[in-house]
C-alpha positions as semicolon CSV with decimal commas, in nm:
position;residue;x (nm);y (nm);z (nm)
1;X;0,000;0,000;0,000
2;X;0,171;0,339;-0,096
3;X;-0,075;0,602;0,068
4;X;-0,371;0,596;0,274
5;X;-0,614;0,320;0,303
6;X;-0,955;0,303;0,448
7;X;-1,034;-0,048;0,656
8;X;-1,356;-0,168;0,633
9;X;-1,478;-0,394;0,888
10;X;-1,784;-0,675;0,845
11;X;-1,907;-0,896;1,157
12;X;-2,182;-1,097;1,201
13;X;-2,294;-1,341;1,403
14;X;-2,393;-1,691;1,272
15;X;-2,738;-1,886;1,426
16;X;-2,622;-2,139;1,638
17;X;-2,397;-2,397;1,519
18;X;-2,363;-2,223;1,138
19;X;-2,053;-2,053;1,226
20;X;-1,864;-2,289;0,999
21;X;-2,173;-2,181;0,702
22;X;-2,116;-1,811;0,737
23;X;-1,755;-1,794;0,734
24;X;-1,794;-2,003;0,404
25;X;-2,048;-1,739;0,305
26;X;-1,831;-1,468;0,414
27;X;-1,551;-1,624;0,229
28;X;-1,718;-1,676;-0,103
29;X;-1,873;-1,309;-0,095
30;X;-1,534;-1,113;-0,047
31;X;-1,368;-1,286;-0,326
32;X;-1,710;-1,196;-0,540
33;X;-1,599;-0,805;-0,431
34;X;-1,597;-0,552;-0,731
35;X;-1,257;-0,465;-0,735
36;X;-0,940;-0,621;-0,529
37;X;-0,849;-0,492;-0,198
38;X;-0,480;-0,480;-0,075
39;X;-0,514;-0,715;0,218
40;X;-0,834;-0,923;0,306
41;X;-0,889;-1,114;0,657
42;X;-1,159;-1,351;0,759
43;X;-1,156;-1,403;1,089
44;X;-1,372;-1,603;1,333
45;X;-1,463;-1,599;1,725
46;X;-1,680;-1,757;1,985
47;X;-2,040;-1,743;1,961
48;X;-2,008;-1,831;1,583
49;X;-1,888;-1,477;1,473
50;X;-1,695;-1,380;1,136
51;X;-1,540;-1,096;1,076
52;X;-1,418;-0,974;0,705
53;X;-1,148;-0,705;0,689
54;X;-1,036;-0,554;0,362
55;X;-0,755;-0,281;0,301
56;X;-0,844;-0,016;0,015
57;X;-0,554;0,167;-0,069
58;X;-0,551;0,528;-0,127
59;X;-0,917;0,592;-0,052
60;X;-1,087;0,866;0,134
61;X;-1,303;0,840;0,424
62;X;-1,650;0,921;0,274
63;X;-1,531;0,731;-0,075
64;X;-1,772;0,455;-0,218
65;X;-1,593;0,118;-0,181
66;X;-1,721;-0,243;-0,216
67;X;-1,877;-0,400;0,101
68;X;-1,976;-0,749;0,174
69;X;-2,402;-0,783;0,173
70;X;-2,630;-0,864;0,454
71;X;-2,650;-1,271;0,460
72;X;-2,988;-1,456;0,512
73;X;-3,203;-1,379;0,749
74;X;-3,183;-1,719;0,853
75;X;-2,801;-1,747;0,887
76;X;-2,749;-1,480;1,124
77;X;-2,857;-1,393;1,475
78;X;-2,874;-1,007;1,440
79;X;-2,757;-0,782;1,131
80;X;-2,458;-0,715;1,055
81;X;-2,181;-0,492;1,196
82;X;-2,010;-0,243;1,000
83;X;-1,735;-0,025;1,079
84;X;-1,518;0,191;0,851
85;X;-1,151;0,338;0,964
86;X;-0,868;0,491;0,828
87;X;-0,512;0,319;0,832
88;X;-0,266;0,485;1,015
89;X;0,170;0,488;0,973
């Protein structure tokens, strides 16, 4: 990454015992992304969680970049968590 990026941050929690589905979900969903982001994480946590993490370089705050879509209803306990942050040096 040469200059800024902007880190966008996806969690959601699975319904019971569909952690391993959503992280598949998540999985399949970031690589369908318009565009490629720097860096990409999928992460996952107790309570059947996933979180997706991708790196946009040299993007402004309030810039339109590709985010990862609300899953099933069925799939997910609550909707989904998004945060947005700017990389730091």
């Amino acid at each position: 990454m040469s200059g800024p990026a902007i880190v966008l941050m996806w969690e959601a929690r699975a319904t019971e015992g569909r952690g391993g589905e959503l992280l598949e979900w998540a999985r399949a969903r970031s690589a369908e992304l318009p565009g490629e982001p720097a860096r990409r994480e999928l992460l996952r946590a107790p309570q059947d969680r996933v979180l997706v993490m991708t790196w946009w370089p040299d993007a402004s705050y309030g810039d339109e970049l590709p985010e990862l879509p609300e899953p099933d209803a069925d799939l997910i306990t609550r909707a989904v968590h998004r945060w947005r942050f700017e990389a730091v040096e």
